[in-house]
Amino acid sequence: MKETVPNESPMKETVPNESPVLIPLVSKRENDPLFLNEALQGIKQVILLLIVDTNNSSKTFGFNAMEISQGSALMEDAAKIIGQKKKKCDTILQWGDTFTVIDHIAKLKQCSFIKMIKQDDENFEKLYDKLKYQKAYKVLLFEFPKQETEET
């Protein structure tokens, strides 16, 4: 019997225009135009969330205290691209536990959707497992196309 997850859905789902969409910067690729083009479809307002998690030791997931400038540059770059697409963009930098900060900001700002880039990372999987069961919002995942490698 297949487990059904009430809050899991593909990135293609329609997002209501009036609700801001939360994009937490956890993959370090949220400024990629491919992701942003998909994430911005049908929305008017975006909230970019940079979380500085002092308990994070991963190099591929999220940002730790030593990476604040890298995270800020990523957020600034993504905000610039979003602005060029004539979308309203708010930016938030918050310290704390990644799940708790995302959950609280999504609820506080009344976001119906959180859009994230799927990652093959244990920290991401744990975060996604917690977020997908929340009832206040849906989590939409974006997956970059697979790169085909040539064998020589």
Backbone as JSON, one array per atom type, in Angstrom:
{
  "sequence": "MKETVPNESPMKETVPNESPVLIPLVSKRENDPLFLNEALQGIKQVILLLIVDTNNSSKTFGFNAMEISQGSALMEDAAKIIGQKKKKCDTILQWGDTFTVIDHIAKLKQCSFIKMIKQDDENFEKLYDKLKYQKAYKVLLFEFPKQETEET",
  "N": [[0.84, -1.17, 0.0], [0.63, 2.12, -0.93], [2.11, 4.87, 0.65], [0.43, 7.82, 1.4], [1.07, 11.19, 1.22], [-0.14, 13.99, 2.65], [0.64, 16.61, 2.14], [2.41, 16.79, 0.08], [3.48, 17.72, -3.11], [3.96, 18.26, -6.65], [6.07, 20.78, -8.25], [4.58, 22.05, -10.18], [2.04, 22.73, -9.35], [-0.7, 25.0, -9.08], [-0.39, 28.21, -7.75], [-2.0, 30.35, -5.5], [-2.48, 33.73, -6.43], [-2.62, 35.82, -4.49], [-1.39, 34.99, -2.19], [1.73, 35.05, -0.54], [4.75, 33.4, -1.6], [7.01, 31.28, -0.04], [10.47, 31.0, -0.23], [12.91, 29.24, 0.97], [16.4, 29.55, 1.42], [18.19, 27.0, 1.0], [19.56, 25.21, -0.61], [21.61, 26.43, -1.87], [21.37, 27.11, -4.48], [19.3, 28.65, -5.23], [19.24, 30.95, -6.74], [19.33, 30.24, -9.33], [18.31, 30.66, -12.65], [16.66, 28.77, -13.95], [15.32, 27.42, -11.86], [14.07, 29.69, -10.63], [12.43, 30.7, -12.71], [10.52, 28.68, -12.91], [9.55, 28.65, -10.25], [8.37, 31.15, -9.95], [6.12, 31.27, -11.49], [2.85, 32.35, -11.94], [2.61, 33.81, -9.56], [2.65, 36.72, -7.37], [4.08, 37.68, -5.23], [7.08, 37.07, -3.42], [8.88, 35.59, -0.77], [12.08, 35.55, 0.26], [14.07, 33.53, 2.22], [16.75, 33.48, 4.29], [18.46, 31.36, 6.31], [20.47, 31.19, 9.1], [21.94, 28.7, 10.54], [23.28, 27.65, 13.39], [23.83, 25.09, 14.16], [24.32, 23.69, 11.92], [26.46, 21.76, 10.0], [26.89, 20.96, 7.46], [28.2, 21.2, 4.16], [26.76, 21.43, 1.87], [24.13, 21.99, 2.38], [22.03, 24.51, 3.4], [23.13, 27.32, 5.46], [25.86, 28.15, 7.54], [27.2, 29.98, 10.38], [29.65, 30.96, 9.45], [29.21, 31.4, 6.82], [27.67, 33.61, 6.16], [28.04, 35.87, 4.47], [28.19, 34.66, 1.94], [25.62, 33.52, 1.78], [24.07, 35.87, 1.91], [24.83, 37.12, -0.47], [23.81, 35.29, -2.33], [21.06, 35.54, -1.78], [20.67, 38.24, -2.43], [21.26, 38.2, -5.17], [19.25, 36.44, -6.14], [16.98, 37.98, -5.42], [17.31, 40.17, -7.08], [16.95, 39.03, -9.64], [14.29, 38.21, -9.36], [13.04, 40.7, -9.03], [13.48, 41.78, -11.59], [11.65, 40.36, -12.96], [9.36, 41.58, -12.36], [8.11, 41.01, -9.91], [7.03, 41.2, -6.53], [9.34, 41.21, -3.9], [10.39, 40.14, -0.81], [12.95, 40.04, 1.63], [14.39, 38.02, 4.14], [16.53, 37.54, 6.84], [17.36, 35.17, 9.15], [18.28, 33.81, 12.27], [18.67, 30.53, 13.61], [17.16, 27.27, 14.21], [16.72, 25.42, 11.28], [14.27, 24.1, 10.37], [12.38, 25.11, 12.26], [12.52, 27.9, 11.89], [11.72, 28.16, 9.15], [9.11, 27.05, 9.3], [7.85, 28.8, 11.17], [8.09, 31.35, 9.92], [6.68, 30.89, 7.51], [4.11, 30.48, 8.52], [3.68, 32.9, 9.95], [3.83, 34.83, 7.89], [1.77, 33.99, 6.39], [1.98, 32.15, 4.21], [0.94, 30.1, 1.61], [2.33, 28.27, 0.22], [5.51, 26.66, 0.08], [8.42, 26.76, -1.72], [10.95, 24.7, -2.82], [14.24, 23.51, -3.69], [14.9, 20.26, -4.61], [17.09, 18.03, -2.93], [19.81, 15.72, -2.71], [20.51, 14.98, 0.08], [21.05, 14.27, 3.44], [20.31, 16.05, 5.5], [18.49, 17.71, 4.14], [16.49, 15.84, 3.52], [15.54, 15.19, 6.1], [14.55, 17.69, 6.89], [12.57, 18.12, 4.9], [10.89, 15.94, 5.44], [9.78, 16.77, 7.86], [8.5, 19.2, 7.17], [6.6, 18.5, 5.18], [4.35, 17.43, 6.37], [3.0, 19.44, 7.63], [0.1, 21.41, 8.1], [-0.54, 24.04, 7.47], [0.57, 24.94, 5.11], [1.71, 24.03, 1.77], [4.36, 22.07, 0.47], [6.34, 22.49, -2.27], [8.37, 20.9, -4.55], [11.26, 21.4, -6.55], [13.05, 19.94, -9.14], [16.13, 19.77, -10.66], [16.83, 19.17, -14.12], [18.22, 16.04, -15.01], [21.64, 15.63, -15.68], [23.01, 14.27, -18.52], [25.58, 11.97, -18.85], [28.4, 11.35, -20.89], [29.82, 8.32, -21.95], [33.11, 7.32, -22.38]],
  "CA": [[0.0, 0.0, 0.0], [1.46, 3.31, -1.07], [1.87, 5.9, 1.66], [0.05, 9.1, 0.83], [1.53, 12.32, 2.01], [-1.15, 15.0, 2.38], [1.18, 17.92, 1.85], [3.46, 16.66, -0.92], [2.99, 17.93, -4.45], [4.99, 18.72, -7.58], [6.23, 22.21, -8.39], [3.65, 22.56, -11.18], [0.76, 23.1, -8.77], [-1.05, 26.41, -9.18], [-0.26, 28.94, -6.5], [-2.88, 31.52, -5.52], [-1.77, 35.0, -6.6], [-2.63, 36.71, -3.32], [-0.58, 34.42, -1.11], [3.16, 35.05, -0.84], [5.41, 32.1, -1.65], [8.27, 31.28, 0.71], [11.58, 30.25, -0.81], [14.06, 29.19, 1.89], [17.67, 29.34, 0.72], [18.85, 25.86, 1.64], [20.36, 24.4, -1.55], [22.65, 27.32, -2.41], [21.14, 27.23, -5.93], [18.0, 29.3, -5.42], [19.35, 32.04, -7.7], [19.4, 29.66, -10.67], [17.16, 31.1, -13.44], [15.77, 27.64, -14.23], [14.47, 27.28, -10.68], [13.25, 30.88, -10.41], [11.38, 30.77, -13.74], [9.47, 27.73, -12.51], [9.01, 29.02, -8.95], [7.65, 32.42, -10.01], [4.93, 31.2, -12.34], [1.53, 32.55, -11.34], [2.63, 34.47, -8.25], [2.98, 38.14, -7.35], [4.98, 38.03, -4.12], [8.01, 36.04, -2.96], [9.68, 35.87, 0.42], [13.32, 34.78, 0.3], [14.44, 33.34, 3.62], [18.11, 32.99, 4.56], [18.54, 30.89, 7.69], [21.8, 30.9, 9.6], [21.74, 27.64, 11.53], [24.56, 27.42, 14.06], [24.03, 23.65, 14.33], [24.53, 23.1, 10.61], [27.86, 21.54, 9.64], [26.91, 20.51, 6.08], [28.71, 22.14, 3.17], [25.85, 21.5, 0.73], [22.77, 22.28, 2.83], [21.88, 25.66, 4.27], [24.26, 28.19, 5.74], [26.25, 28.26, 8.94], [27.61, 31.33, 10.74], [30.81, 31.37, 8.66], [28.8, 31.58, 5.42], [26.65, 34.67, 6.07], [28.25, 36.7, 3.28], [27.83, 33.83, 0.79], [24.16, 33.45, 1.78], [23.54, 37.2, 1.59], [25.06, 37.34, -1.9], [22.84, 34.45, -3.02], [19.75, 36.15, -1.6], [20.67, 39.48, -3.21], [21.21, 37.8, -6.58], [17.89, 35.92, -6.41], [16.04, 39.11, -5.32], [17.5, 40.98, -8.29], [16.29, 38.31, -10.73], [12.85, 38.27, -9.09], [12.64, 42.08, -9.33], [13.48, 41.94, -13.04], [10.44, 39.71, -13.46], [8.24, 42.41, -11.88], [7.46, 40.37, -8.76], [7.4, 41.78, -5.24], [10.24, 40.3, -3.21], [10.86, 40.5, 0.52], [14.06, 39.19, 2.07], [14.49, 37.86, 5.59], [17.66, 36.77, 7.36], [16.95, 34.74, 10.49], [19.14, 32.82, 12.94], [17.94, 29.51, 14.36], [16.96, 25.94, 13.64], [16.18, 25.58, 9.93], [12.84, 23.75, 10.3], [11.59, 26.01, 13.09], [12.46, 29.21, 11.24], [10.87, 28.05, 7.96], [7.74, 26.84, 9.74], [7.32, 30.02, 11.81], [7.97, 32.43, 8.92], [5.59, 30.53, 6.6], [2.84, 30.73, 9.22], [3.59, 34.32, 10.26], [3.59, 35.58, 6.65], [0.6, 33.35, 5.78], [2.35, 31.56, 2.92], [0.25, 28.85, 1.32], [3.28, 27.36, -0.41], [6.96, 26.78, 0.22], [9.04, 26.16, -2.9], [12.32, 24.31, -2.5], [14.97, 22.67, -4.63], [15.14, 18.92, -4.06], [18.51, 17.73, -2.76], [20.2, 14.4, -2.22], [21.25, 15.33, 1.29], [20.34, 13.77, 4.62], [19.7, 17.19, 6.2], [17.32, 18.12, 3.37], [15.46, 14.82, 3.69], [14.97, 15.36, 7.43], [13.76, 18.93, 6.85], [11.39, 17.89, 4.07], [10.0, 15.04, 6.17], [9.05, 17.55, 8.88], [7.67, 20.23, 6.53], [5.53, 18.0, 4.32], [3.16, 17.06, 7.14], [2.38, 20.63, 8.2], [-1.18, 21.67, 7.45], [-0.7, 25.46, 7.16], [1.13, 25.23, 3.8], [2.17, 22.89, 0.98], [5.75, 22.14, 0.05], [6.51, 22.14, -3.67], [9.78, 20.63, -4.83], [11.78, 21.55, -7.91], [14.19, 19.07, -9.38], [16.84, 20.12, -11.88], [16.94, 18.05, -15.08], [19.42, 15.21, -14.86], [22.68, 15.81, -16.69], [23.44, 13.0, -19.12], [27.03, 11.89, -18.99], [28.85, 10.51, -22.0], [30.83, 7.34, -21.62], [34.15, 7.26, -23.43]],
  "C": [[0.89, 1.24, 0.0], [1.08, 4.33, -0.01], [1.49, 7.2, 0.95], [0.45, 10.2, 1.78], [0.61, 13.49, 1.68], [-0.59, 16.32, 1.88], [2.25, 17.9, 0.77], [2.86, 16.87, -2.3], [4.11, 18.44, -5.35], [5.0, 20.24, -7.72], [5.18, 22.83, -9.31], [2.32, 23.04, -10.59], [0.53, 24.61, -8.83], [-1.0, 27.05, -7.79], [-1.19, 30.13, -6.56], [-2.07, 32.81, -5.56], [-1.63, 35.81, -5.32], [-1.73, 36.22, -2.18], [0.9, 34.51, -1.46], [3.71, 33.63, -0.81], [6.74, 32.24, -0.92], [9.3, 30.42, -0.01], [12.74, 30.31, 0.19], [15.33, 28.85, 1.11], [18.44, 28.23, 1.41], [19.72, 25.04, 0.7], [21.57, 25.14, -2.09], [22.55, 27.46, -3.92], [19.84, 27.98, -6.23], [18.05, 30.52, -6.34], [19.45, 31.53, -9.15], [18.14, 30.06, -11.47], [16.17, 29.98, -13.77], [14.8, 27.42, -13.07], [13.53, 28.48, -10.53], [12.14, 31.02, -11.46], [10.21, 29.87, -13.38], [8.77, 28.2, -11.22], [8.12, 30.26, -9.01], [6.38, 32.38, -10.84], [3.66, 31.37, -11.53], [1.52, 33.22, -9.98], [3.01, 35.93, -8.38], [4.02, 38.48, -6.3], [5.78, 36.82, -3.66], [8.67, 36.51, -1.68], [10.89, 34.94, 0.36], [13.78, 34.72, 1.74], [15.83, 32.72, 3.72], [18.18, 32.63, 6.03], [19.99, 30.6, 8.02], [21.61, 29.95, 10.77], [23.09, 27.29, 12.14], [24.85, 25.93, 14.28], [24.31, 22.94, 13.01], [26.02, 22.96, 10.31], [28.0, 21.06, 8.2], [27.45, 21.6, 5.16], [27.74, 22.33, 2.01], [24.43, 21.92, 1.11], [22.78, 23.48, 3.76], [23.17, 26.44, 4.48], [24.57, 28.17, 7.22], [26.79, 29.67, 9.17], [28.78, 31.84, 9.91], [30.44, 31.7, 7.21], [27.76, 32.68, 5.23], [26.82, 35.49, 4.8], [27.88, 35.94, 2.0], [26.3, 33.75, 0.67], [23.52, 34.77, 1.4], [23.7, 37.5, 0.1], [24.06, 36.53, -2.73], [21.45, 35.07, -2.96], [19.62, 37.42, -2.43], [20.54, 39.18, -4.7], [19.82, 37.3, -6.96], [16.87, 37.05, -6.38], [16.12, 39.99, -6.56], [16.78, 40.33, -9.48], [14.77, 38.37, -10.57], [12.31, 39.66, -9.41], [12.57, 42.35, -10.82], [12.23, 41.31, -13.67], [9.17, 40.39, -12.94], [7.42, 41.75, -10.78], [7.91, 41.09, -7.5], [8.25, 40.75, -4.49], [10.66, 40.88, -1.87], [11.98, 39.54, 0.89], [14.13, 39.19, 3.59], [15.74, 37.05, 5.89], [17.33, 36.44, 8.81], [17.94, 33.7, 11.01], [18.25, 31.8, 13.63], [17.92, 28.17, 13.65], [16.22, 26.07, 12.32], [14.69, 25.26, 9.85], [11.99, 24.77, 11.05], [11.43, 27.38, 12.43], [11.56, 29.16, 10.01], [9.41, 27.93, 8.36], [7.12, 28.12, 10.31], [7.13, 31.15, 10.8], [6.82, 32.13, 7.95], [4.23, 30.81, 7.25], [2.64, 32.22, 9.5], [3.23, 35.15, 9.03], [2.42, 35.0, 5.85], [0.88, 32.85, 4.35], [1.59, 30.25, 2.74], [1.2, 27.8, 0.78], [4.71, 27.71, -0.03], [7.55, 26.08, -0.98], [10.51, 25.94, -2.59], [12.92, 23.49, -3.62], [15.28, 21.34, -3.94], [16.64, 18.65, -4.03], [18.7, 16.29, -2.3], [21.11, 14.6, -1.02], [20.42, 14.89, 2.49], [19.65, 14.9, 5.38], [18.45, 17.67, 5.48], [16.18, 17.13, 3.58], [14.77, 14.95, 5.05], [14.07, 16.6, 7.48], [12.47, 18.71, 6.08], [10.39, 16.97, 4.77], [9.2, 15.76, 7.24], [8.07, 18.52, 8.23], [6.45, 19.66, 5.81], [4.26, 17.61, 5.08], [2.48, 18.25, 7.82], [1.12, 20.96, 7.42], [-1.35, 23.11, 6.99], [-0.22, 25.81, 5.74], [1.47, 23.93, 3.09], [3.61, 23.14, 0.59], [5.84, 21.63, -1.39], [7.99, 22.01, -3.96], [10.1, 20.82, -6.31], [12.99, 20.64, -8.04], [14.83, 19.47, -10.71], [16.87, 18.92, -12.81], [18.26, 17.33, -14.87], [20.38, 15.49, -16.01], [23.09, 14.43, -17.21], [24.95, 13.03, -19.28], [27.39, 10.95, -20.13], [29.92, 9.55, -21.5], [31.85, 7.28, -22.75], [34.91, 5.98, -23.37]]
}
